[in-house]
Coordinates of C-alpha atoms and ligand atoms in Angstrom, one line a residue:
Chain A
X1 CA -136.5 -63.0 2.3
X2 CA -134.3 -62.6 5.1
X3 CA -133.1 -59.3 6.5
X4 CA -129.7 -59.1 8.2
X5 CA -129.1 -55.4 9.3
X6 CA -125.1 -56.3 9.4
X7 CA -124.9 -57.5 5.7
X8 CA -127.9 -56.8 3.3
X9 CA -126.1 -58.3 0.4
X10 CA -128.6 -61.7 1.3
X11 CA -131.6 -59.4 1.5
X12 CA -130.9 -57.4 -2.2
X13 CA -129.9 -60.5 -4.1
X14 CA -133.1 -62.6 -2.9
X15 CA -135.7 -60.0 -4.0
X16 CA -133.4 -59.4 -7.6
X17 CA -134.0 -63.6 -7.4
X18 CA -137.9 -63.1 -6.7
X19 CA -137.9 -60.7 -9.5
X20 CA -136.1 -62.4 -12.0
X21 CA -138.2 -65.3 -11.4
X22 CA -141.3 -63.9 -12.0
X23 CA -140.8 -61.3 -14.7
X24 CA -138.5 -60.8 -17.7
X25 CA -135.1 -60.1 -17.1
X26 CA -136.0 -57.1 -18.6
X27 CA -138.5 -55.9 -16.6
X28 CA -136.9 -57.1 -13.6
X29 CA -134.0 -54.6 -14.0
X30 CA -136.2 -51.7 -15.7
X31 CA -138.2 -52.3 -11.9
X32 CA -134.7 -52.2 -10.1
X33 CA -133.5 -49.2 -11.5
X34 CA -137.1 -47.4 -10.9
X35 CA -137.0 -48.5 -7.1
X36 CA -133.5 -47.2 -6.5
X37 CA -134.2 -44.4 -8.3
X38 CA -137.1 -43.3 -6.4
X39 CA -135.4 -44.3 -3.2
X40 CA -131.6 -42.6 -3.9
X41 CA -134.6 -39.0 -5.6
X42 CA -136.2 -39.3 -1.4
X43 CA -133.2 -40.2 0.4
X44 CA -131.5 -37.0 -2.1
X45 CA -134.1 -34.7 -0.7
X46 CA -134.3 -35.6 2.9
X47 CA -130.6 -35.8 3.2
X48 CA -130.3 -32.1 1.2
X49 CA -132.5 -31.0 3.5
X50 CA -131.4 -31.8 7.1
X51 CA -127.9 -30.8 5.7
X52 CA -129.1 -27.6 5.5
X53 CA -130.6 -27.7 8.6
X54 CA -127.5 -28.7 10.3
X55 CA -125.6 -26.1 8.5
X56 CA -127.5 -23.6 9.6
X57 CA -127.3 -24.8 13.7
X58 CA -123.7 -25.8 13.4
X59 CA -123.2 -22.2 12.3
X60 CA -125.2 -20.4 14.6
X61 CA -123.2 -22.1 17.5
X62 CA -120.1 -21.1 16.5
X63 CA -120.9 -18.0 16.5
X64 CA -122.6 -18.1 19.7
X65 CA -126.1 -17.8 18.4
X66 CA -129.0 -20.2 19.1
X67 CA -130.0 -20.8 15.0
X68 CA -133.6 -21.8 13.7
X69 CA -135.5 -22.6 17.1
X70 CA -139.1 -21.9 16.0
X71 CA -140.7 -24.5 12.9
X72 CA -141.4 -27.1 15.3
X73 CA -138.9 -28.4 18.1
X74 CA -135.5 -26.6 17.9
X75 CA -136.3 -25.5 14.5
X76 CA -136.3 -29.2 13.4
X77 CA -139.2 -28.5 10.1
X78 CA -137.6 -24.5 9.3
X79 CA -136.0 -25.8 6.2
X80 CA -139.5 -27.6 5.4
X81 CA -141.0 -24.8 5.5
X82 CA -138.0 -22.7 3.3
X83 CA -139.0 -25.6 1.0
X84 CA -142.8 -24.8 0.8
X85 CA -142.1 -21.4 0.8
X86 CA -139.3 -21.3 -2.3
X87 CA -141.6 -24.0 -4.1
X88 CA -144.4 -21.3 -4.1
X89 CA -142.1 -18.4 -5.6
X90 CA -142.6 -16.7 -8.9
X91 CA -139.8 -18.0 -11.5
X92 CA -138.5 -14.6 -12.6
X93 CA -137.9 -14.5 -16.4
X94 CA -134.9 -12.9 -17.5
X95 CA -135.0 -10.8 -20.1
X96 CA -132.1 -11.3 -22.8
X97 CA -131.3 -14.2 -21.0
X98 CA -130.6 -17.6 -22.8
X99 CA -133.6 -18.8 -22.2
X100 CA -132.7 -22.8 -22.8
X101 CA -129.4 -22.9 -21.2
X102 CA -130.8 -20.8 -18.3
X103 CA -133.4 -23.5 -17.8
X104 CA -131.5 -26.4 -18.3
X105 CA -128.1 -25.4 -15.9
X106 CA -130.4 -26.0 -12.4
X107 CA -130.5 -29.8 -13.7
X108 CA -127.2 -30.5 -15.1
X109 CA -126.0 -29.3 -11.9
X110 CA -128.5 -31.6 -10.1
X111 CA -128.1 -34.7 -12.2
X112 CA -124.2 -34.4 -11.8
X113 CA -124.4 -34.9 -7.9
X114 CA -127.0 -37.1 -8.1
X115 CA -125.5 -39.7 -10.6
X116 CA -122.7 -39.9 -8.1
X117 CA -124.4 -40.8 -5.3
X118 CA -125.2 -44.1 -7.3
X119 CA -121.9 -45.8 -6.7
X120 CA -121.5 -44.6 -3.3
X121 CA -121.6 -47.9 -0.8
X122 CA -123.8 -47.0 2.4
X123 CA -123.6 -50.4 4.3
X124 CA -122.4 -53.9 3.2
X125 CA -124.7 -55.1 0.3
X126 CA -126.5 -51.3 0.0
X127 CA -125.0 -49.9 -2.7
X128 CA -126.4 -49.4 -6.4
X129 CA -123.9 -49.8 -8.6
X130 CA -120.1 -51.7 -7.9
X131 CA -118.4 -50.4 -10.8
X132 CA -115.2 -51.8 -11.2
X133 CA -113.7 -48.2 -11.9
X134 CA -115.7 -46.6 -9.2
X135 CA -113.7 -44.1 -7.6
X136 CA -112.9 -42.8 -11.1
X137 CA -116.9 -42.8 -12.3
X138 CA -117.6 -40.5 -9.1
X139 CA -114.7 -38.2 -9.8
X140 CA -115.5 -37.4 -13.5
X141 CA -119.8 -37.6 -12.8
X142 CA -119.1 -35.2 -10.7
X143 CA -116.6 -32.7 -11.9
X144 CA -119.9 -32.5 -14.7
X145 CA -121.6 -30.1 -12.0
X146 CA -119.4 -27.4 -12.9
X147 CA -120.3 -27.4 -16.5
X148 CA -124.3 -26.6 -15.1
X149 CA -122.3 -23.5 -12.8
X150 CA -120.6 -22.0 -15.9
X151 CA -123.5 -22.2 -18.3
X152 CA -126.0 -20.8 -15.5
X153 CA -123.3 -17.7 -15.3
X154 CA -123.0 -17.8 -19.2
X155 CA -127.0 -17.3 -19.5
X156 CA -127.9 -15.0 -17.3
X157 CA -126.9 -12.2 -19.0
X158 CA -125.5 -10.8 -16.1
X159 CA -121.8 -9.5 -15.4
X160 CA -122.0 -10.6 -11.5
X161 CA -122.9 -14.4 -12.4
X162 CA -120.4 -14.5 -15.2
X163 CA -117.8 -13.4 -12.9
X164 CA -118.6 -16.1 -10.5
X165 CA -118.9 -18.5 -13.0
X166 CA -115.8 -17.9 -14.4
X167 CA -114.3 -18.0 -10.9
X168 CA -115.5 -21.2 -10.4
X169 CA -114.6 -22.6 -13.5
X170 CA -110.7 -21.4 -12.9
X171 CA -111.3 -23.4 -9.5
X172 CA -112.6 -26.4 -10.1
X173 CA -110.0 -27.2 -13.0
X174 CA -107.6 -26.6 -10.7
X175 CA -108.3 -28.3 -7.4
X176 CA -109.8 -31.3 -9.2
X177 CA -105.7 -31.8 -9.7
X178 CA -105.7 -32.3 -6.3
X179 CA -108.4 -34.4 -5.2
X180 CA -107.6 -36.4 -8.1
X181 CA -103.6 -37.1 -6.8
X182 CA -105.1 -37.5 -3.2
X183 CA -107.3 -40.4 -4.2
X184 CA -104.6 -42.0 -6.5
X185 CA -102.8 -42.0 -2.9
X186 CA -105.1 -44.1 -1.4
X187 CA -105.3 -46.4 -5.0
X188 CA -102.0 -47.2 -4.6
X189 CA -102.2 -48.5 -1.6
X190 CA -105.4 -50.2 -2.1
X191 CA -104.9 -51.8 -4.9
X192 CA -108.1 -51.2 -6.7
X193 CA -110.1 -48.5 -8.3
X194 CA -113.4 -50.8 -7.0
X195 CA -115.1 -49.3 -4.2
X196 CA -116.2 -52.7 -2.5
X197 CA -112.9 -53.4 -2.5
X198 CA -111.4 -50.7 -1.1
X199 CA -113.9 -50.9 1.6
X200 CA -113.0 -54.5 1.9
X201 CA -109.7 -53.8 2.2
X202 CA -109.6 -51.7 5.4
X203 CA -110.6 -55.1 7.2
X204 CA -107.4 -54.3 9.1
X205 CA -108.0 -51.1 10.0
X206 CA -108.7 -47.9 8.2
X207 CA -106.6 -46.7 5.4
X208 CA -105.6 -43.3 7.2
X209 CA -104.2 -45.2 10.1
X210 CA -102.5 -48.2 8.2
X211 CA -101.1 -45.8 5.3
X212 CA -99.6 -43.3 8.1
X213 CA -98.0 -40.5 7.0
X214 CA -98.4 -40.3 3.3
X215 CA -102.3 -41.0 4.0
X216 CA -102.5 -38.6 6.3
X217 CA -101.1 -36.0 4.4
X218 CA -103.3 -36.8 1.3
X219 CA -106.6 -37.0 3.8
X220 CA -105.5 -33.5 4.5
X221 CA -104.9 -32.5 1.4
X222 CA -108.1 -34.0 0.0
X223 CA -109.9 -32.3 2.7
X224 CA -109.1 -28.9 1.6
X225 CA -110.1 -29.5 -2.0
X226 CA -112.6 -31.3 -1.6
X227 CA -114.0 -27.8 0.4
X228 CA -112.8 -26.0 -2.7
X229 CA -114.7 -28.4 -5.2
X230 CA -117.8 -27.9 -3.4
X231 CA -117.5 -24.1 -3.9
X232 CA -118.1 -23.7 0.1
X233 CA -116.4 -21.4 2.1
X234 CA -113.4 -20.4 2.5
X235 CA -113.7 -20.7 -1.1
X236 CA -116.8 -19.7 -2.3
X237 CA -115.3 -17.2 -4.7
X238 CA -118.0 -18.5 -7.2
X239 CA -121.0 -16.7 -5.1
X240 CA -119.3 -15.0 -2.9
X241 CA -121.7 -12.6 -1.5
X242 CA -120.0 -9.9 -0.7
X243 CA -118.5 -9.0 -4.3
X244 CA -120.8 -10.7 -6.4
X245 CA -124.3 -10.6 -4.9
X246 CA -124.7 -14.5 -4.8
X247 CA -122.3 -15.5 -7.7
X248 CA -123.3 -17.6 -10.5
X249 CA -126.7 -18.1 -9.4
X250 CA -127.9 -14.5 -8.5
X251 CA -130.5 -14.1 -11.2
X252 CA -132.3 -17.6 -10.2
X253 CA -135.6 -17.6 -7.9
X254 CA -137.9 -20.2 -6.5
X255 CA -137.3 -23.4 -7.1
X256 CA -134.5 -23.8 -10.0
X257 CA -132.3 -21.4 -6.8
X258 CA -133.3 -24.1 -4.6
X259 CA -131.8 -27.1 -6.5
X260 CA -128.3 -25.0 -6.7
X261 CA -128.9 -24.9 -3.0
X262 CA -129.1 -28.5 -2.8
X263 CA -126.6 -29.8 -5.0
X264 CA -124.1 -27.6 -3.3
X265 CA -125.3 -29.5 -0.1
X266 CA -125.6 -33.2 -1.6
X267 CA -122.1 -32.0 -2.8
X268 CA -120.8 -31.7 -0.1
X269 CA -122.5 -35.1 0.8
X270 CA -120.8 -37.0 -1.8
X271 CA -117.3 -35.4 -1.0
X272 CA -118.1 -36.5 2.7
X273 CA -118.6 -40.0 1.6
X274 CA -116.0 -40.1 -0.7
X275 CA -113.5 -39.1 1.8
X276 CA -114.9 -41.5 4.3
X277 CA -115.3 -44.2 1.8
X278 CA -111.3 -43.7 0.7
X279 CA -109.4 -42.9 3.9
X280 CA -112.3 -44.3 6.9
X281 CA -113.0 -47.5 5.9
X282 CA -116.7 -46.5 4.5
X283 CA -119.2 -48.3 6.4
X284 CA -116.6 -51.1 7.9
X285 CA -116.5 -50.4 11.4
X286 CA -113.5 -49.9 13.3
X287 CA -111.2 -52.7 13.2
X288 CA -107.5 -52.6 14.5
X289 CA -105.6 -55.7 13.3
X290 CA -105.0 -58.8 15.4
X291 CA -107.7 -57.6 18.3
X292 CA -110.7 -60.3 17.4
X293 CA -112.4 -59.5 20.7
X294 CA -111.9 -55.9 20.1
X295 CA -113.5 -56.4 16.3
X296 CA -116.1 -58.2 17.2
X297 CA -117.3 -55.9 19.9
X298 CA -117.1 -53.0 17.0
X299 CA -119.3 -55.0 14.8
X300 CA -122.1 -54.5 16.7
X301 CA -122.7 -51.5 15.5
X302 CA -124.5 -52.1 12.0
X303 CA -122.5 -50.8 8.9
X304 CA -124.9 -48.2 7.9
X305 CA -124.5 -46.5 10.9
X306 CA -120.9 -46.1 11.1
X307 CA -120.8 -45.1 7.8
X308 CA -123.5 -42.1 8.7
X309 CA -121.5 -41.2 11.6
X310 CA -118.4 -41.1 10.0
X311 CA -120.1 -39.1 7.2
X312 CA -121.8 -36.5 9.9
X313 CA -117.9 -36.1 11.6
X314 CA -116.8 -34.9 7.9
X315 CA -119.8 -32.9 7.1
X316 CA -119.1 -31.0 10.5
X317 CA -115.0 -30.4 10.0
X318 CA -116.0 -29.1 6.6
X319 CA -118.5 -26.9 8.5
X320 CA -116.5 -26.0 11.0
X321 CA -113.5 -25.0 8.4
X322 CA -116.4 -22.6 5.9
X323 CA -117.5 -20.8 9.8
X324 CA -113.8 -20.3 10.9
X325 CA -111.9 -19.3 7.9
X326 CA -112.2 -15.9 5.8
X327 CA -112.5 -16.2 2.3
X328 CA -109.9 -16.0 0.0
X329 CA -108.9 -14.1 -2.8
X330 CA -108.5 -15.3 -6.2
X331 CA -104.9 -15.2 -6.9
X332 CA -104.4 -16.8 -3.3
X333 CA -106.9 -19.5 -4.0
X334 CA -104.6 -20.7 -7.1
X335 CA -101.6 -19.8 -5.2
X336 CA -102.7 -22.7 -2.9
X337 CA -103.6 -25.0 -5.5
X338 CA -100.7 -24.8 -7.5
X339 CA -97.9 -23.7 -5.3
X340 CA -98.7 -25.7 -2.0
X341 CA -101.5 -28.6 -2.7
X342 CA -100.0 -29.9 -5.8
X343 CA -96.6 -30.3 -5.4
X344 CA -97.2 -32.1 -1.6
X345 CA -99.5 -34.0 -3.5
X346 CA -96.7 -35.1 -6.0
X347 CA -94.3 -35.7 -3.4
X348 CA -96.4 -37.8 -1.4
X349 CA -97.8 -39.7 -4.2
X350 CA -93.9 -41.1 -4.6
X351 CA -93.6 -41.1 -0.6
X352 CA -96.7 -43.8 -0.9
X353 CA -95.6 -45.8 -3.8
X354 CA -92.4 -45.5 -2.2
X355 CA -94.3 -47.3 1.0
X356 CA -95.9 -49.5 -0.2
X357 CA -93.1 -50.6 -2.6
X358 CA -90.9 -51.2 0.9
X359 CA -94.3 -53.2 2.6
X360 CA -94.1 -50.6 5.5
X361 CA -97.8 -49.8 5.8
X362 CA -99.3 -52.1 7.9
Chain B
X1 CA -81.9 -25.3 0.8
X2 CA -83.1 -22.0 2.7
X3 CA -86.1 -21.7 0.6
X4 CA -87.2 -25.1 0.9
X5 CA -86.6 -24.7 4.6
X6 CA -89.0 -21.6 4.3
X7 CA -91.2 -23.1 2.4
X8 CA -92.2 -25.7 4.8
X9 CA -92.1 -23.3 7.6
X10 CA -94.6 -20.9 5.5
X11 CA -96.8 -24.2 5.4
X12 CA -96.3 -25.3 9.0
X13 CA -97.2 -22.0 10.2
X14 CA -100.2 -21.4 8.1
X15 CA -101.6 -25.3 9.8
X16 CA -101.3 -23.6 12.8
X17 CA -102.8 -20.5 12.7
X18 CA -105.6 -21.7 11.3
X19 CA -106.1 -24.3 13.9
X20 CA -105.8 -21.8 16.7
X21 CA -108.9 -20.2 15.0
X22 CA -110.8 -23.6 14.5
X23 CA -110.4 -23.9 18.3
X24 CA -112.5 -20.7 19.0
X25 CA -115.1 -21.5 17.3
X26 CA -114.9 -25.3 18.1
X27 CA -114.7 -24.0 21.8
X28 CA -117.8 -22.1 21.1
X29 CA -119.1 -25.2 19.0
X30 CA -119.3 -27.4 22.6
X31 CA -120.1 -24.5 25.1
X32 CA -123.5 -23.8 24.5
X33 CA -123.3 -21.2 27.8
X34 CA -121.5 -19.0 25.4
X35 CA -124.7 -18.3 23.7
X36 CA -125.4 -14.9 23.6
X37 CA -129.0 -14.9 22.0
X38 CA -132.0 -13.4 24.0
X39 CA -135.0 -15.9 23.6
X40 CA -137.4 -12.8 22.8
X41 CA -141.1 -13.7 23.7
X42 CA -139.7 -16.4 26.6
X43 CA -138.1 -14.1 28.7
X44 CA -140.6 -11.6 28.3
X45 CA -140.8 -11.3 32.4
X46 CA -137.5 -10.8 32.5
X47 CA -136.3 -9.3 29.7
X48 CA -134.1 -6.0 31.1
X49 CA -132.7 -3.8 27.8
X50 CA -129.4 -2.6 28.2
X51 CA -128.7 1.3 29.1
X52 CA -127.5 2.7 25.5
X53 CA -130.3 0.6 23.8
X54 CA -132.6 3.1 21.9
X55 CA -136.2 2.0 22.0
X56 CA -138.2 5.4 21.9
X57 CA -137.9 9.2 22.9
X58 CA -139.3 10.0 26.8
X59 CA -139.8 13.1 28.6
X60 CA -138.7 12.4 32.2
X61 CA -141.5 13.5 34.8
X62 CA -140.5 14.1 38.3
X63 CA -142.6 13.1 41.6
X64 CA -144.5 16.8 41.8
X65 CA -145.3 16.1 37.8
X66 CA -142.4 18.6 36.8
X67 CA -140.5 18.3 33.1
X68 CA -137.5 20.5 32.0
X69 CA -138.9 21.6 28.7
X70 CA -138.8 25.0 28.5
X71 CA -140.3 25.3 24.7
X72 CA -137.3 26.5 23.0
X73 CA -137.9 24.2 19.8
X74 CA -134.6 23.9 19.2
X75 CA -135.0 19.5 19.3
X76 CA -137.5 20.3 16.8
X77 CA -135.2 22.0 14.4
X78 CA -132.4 19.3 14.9
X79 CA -134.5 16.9 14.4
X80 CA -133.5 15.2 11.2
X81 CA -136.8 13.6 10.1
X82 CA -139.6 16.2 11.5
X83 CA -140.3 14.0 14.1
X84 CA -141.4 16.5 16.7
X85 CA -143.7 19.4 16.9
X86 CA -143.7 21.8 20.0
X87 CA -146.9 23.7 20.5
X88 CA -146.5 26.5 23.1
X89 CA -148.2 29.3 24.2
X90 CA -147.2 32.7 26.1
X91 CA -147.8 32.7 29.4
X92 CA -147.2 36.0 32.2
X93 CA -145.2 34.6 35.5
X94 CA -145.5 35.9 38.7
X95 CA -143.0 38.3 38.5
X96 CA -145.3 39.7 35.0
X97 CA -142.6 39.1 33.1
X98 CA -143.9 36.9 29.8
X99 CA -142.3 33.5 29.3
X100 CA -143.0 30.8 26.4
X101 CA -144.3 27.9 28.6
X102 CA -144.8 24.4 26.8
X103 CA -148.3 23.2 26.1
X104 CA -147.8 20.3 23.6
X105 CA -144.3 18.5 23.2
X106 CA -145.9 16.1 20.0
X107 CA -143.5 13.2 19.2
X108 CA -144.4 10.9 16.1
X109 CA -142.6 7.5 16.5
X110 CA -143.3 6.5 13.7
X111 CA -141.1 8.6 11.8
X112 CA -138.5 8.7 14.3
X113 CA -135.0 6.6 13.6
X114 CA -133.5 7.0 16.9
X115 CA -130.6 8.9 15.8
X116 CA -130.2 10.5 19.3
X117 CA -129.9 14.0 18.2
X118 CA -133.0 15.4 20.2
X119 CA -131.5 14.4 23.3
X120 CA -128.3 15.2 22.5
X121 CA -129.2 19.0 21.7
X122 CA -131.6 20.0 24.2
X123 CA -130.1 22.5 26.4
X124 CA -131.9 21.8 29.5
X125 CA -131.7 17.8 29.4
X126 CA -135.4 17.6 29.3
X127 CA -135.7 14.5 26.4
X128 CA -134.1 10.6 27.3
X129 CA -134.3 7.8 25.6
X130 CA -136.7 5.2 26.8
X131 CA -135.9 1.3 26.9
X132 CA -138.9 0.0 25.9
X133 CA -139.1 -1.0 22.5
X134 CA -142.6 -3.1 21.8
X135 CA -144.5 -0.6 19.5
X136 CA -146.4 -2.0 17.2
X137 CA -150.3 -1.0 17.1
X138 CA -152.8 -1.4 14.2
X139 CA -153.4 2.4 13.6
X140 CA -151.0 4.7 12.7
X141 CA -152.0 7.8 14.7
X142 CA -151.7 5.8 17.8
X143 CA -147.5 6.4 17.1
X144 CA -148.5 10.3 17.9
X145 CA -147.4 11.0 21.3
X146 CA -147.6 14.0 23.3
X147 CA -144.1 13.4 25.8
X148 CA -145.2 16.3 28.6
X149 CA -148.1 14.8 31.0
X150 CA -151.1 16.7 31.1
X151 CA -151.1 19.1 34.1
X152 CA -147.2 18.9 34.3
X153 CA -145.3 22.3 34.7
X154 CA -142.1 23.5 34.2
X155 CA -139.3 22.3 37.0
X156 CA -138.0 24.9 39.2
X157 CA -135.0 26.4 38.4
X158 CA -134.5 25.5 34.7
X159 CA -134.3 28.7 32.1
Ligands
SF4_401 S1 -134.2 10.7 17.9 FE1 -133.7 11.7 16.0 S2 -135.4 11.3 14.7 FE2 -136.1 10.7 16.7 S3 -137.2 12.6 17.4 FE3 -135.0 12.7 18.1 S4 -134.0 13.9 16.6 FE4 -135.9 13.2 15.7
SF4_402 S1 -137.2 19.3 24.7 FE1 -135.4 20.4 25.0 S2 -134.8 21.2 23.0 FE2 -136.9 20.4 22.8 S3 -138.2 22.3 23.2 FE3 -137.9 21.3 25.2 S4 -136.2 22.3 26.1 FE4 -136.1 22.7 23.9

């Protein structure tokens, strides 16, 4: 079994050979799916984790504070520690709460982020599923997580989480519009609705460069909803802490508030990825068209790590946009959706079909 | 036409303004120097609390052990929280005329929220507030202070 950090497709399909010829099919892929499950459940929880770790530095440096400096060095085990500590907390029982749906909405939230992380590509060859409809799968898994945000409002029996349910509800239907139309950009230029492919085709160079205007403008665009489908600030209407106490997920404690915590941050993973995967390149390293030495020098670098390091720059703009802008108001959130955001979208959906019609991307 | 012109603008103009406020806090973002923080238990040695900070209620002493408290209790009335207690006693100058002279100026910290009002309302300046602020201890009576040294008198010249 050879491993070859640059292309791991050799290394996967070897040890599914070594399987399949030793057990039953069946057993072979029953053992498959365990293994990446077990290894997409640890990479979910360290990932979740250090995000929230970053957040919390990122944060505390733009606003000229120094952040968690005492678990270990620079802080580096505090949200270890928040971990242990929330694990240990009492579960608070509601009373005249739902008591089914209020258990249940922690894990529809969780399962919806996590299911999308299956068919995200990490490097060449490391990627779970290729579906051949695989920017669609992740958009609808998960546009589910909502469903888990309005039935956790719904349960709790309390007027603070419905509102901030309710919120979110009226937001997510609305900006999915626009993440939707930003990625239909980007599939008309591509071509394909296959990740692998789309990644394959920004051999050339990344989408957002050869697209040019039209992709930038739908990066943009996608950027700013993709904020708003991760309910983070500016548009955290749906806990928004200084109206609602903490939203939709106020009367939760211990460990079921901790896995809203993390979905929102594994949310905001997947968007990341997405948005790298779509308008970066994903994990294909930077290629300009016609340079070979250029190329070649660039793929050095393994896959995997451009495609974390690409990941990390969006995870920090989105950051950087929830520490710098106020939150807005209701009405103005849906007078952004539907009076600005969707009708550049429309436009510049005809601007890129208009493009690529005409052969003028590159 | 006009609209659409304005339209854009309105778009154009909102880009901007938010991207003059991402570049503050990106500017902070890559300048850690701006950091305003005070590393606590590290700079212990150094550590010098800033002139308005309120850390506890001092009686200032001068160098022949003089205070300016002339007993008139009128800190203790303001005093929102009963957080100080004079005990005085009456005393016969030199001139045999009787004066109230201060024997106990009792100040419990503990109870205190540093509202300033003491200091703000003694006629003769006598209270300040102190800078130092580490005041923890593991028995509660240790917060009772008395604030005039023992043996100190009244300053010269204040009525
Ligand atoms: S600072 Fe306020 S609370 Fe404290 S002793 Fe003076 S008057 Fe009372
Ligand atoms: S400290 Fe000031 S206000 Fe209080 S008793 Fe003394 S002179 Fe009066």
């Amino acid at each position: 079994m050879e491993f070859n950090i640059y292309d791991l497709t050799s290394f996967t399909s070897s040890f599914d050979q070594l399987l399949m010829e030793n057990l039953s099919p069946f057993w072979a892929v029953a053992i498959e799916m365990i293994l990446i499950g077990v290894a997409i459940l640890a990479f979910y929880a360290v990932v979740g984790l250090y995000l929230v770790y970053a957040e919390r530095k990122v944060c505390a440096f733009m606003q000229c504070r120094v952040g968690p400096n005492r678990v270990g060095p620079y802080g580096f085990f505090q949200t270890i520690a928040d971990l242990i500590k929330l694990l240990m907390k009492e579960l608070i029982p509601i009373k005249n709460a739902d008591k089914l749906l209020f258990n249940i909405a922690p894990y529809i939230v969780i399962i919806a982020s996590f299911m999308a992380i299956a068919a995200i590509p990490f490097a060449k060859g490391l990627h779970a599923i290729d579906f051949n409809i695989g920017i669609f799968y992740i958009m609808a898994v998960s546009s589910l997580g909502v469903i888990g945000i309005l039935i956790a409002g719904w349960s709790s029996n309390n007027k603070y989480s419905l509102i901030g349910a309710m919120r979110s509800g009226a937001q997510i239907v609305s900006y999915e519009l626009s993440v939707g139309l930003s990625l239909i950009t980007i599939v008309i230029l591509s071509g394909s609705l296959q990740l692998s492919t789309i990644v394959e085709g920004q051999r050339d160079g990344w989408f957002l460069f050869t697209g040019h205007i039209p992709a930038l403008i739908a990066f943009l665009v996608f950027l700013v909803a993709a904020t708003a489908e991760t309910n983070r600030g500016p548009f955290d209407l749906a806990e928004a802490e200084s109206e609602l106490t903490a939203g939709f997920h106020t009367e939760y404690s211990g460990i079921k508030f901790a896995f809203f915590f993390l979905a929102e941050y594994m949310n905001m993973f997947i968007v990341a990825s997405i948005a790298v995967t779509m308008f970066l390149g994903g994990w294909m390293p930077f290629h300009v068209g016609g340079w070979e030495a250029f190329n070649n020098i660039m793929d050095y670098i393994p896959p995997f790590f451009w495609y974390a390091g690409k990941t990390a720059f969006i995870i920090w703009v989105m950051m950087w946009f929830k520490w710098t802008f106020p939150r807005l108001r209701i009405d103005q959130l849906l007078t952004l959706e539907w009076k600005y955001l969707l009708p550049i979208n429309l436009v510049n959906i005809i601007i890129m079909a208009f493009v690529v019609l005409m052969g003028w991307h590159f | 036409m006009r609209s659409i012109i304005n339209y854009l603008k309105e778009i154009f103009g909102a880009v901007a303004a938010l991207f003059k406020g991402m570049r503050v806090t990106g500017y902070y973002f890559f300048h850690p120097k701006e950091i305003v923080t005070q590393q606590y238990p590290e700079n212990r040695a150094t550590l010098t609390m800033f002139d308005r900070f309120k850390g506890e209620v001092i009686m200032p002493h001068n160098e022949n052990n003089e205070h300016k408290c002339t007993a008139c209790g009128i800190c203790e009335m303001n005093c929102p929280n009963g957080s100080i207690e004079i005990i005085s006693e009456m005393k016969v100058n030199e001139e045999g005329k009787k004066k109230k002279v201060l024997s106990k100026h009792i100040y419990h910290l503990g109870m205190c929220t540093f509202c300033n009002l003491c200091v703000k309302t003694c006629p003769s300046n006598a209270l300040a507030m102190g800078q130092d602020f580490e005041h923890a201890v593991f028995d509660r009576s240790k917060l009772n202070k008395v604030l005039n040294k023992p043996g100190s008198v009244l300053m010269k010249g204040t009525e």
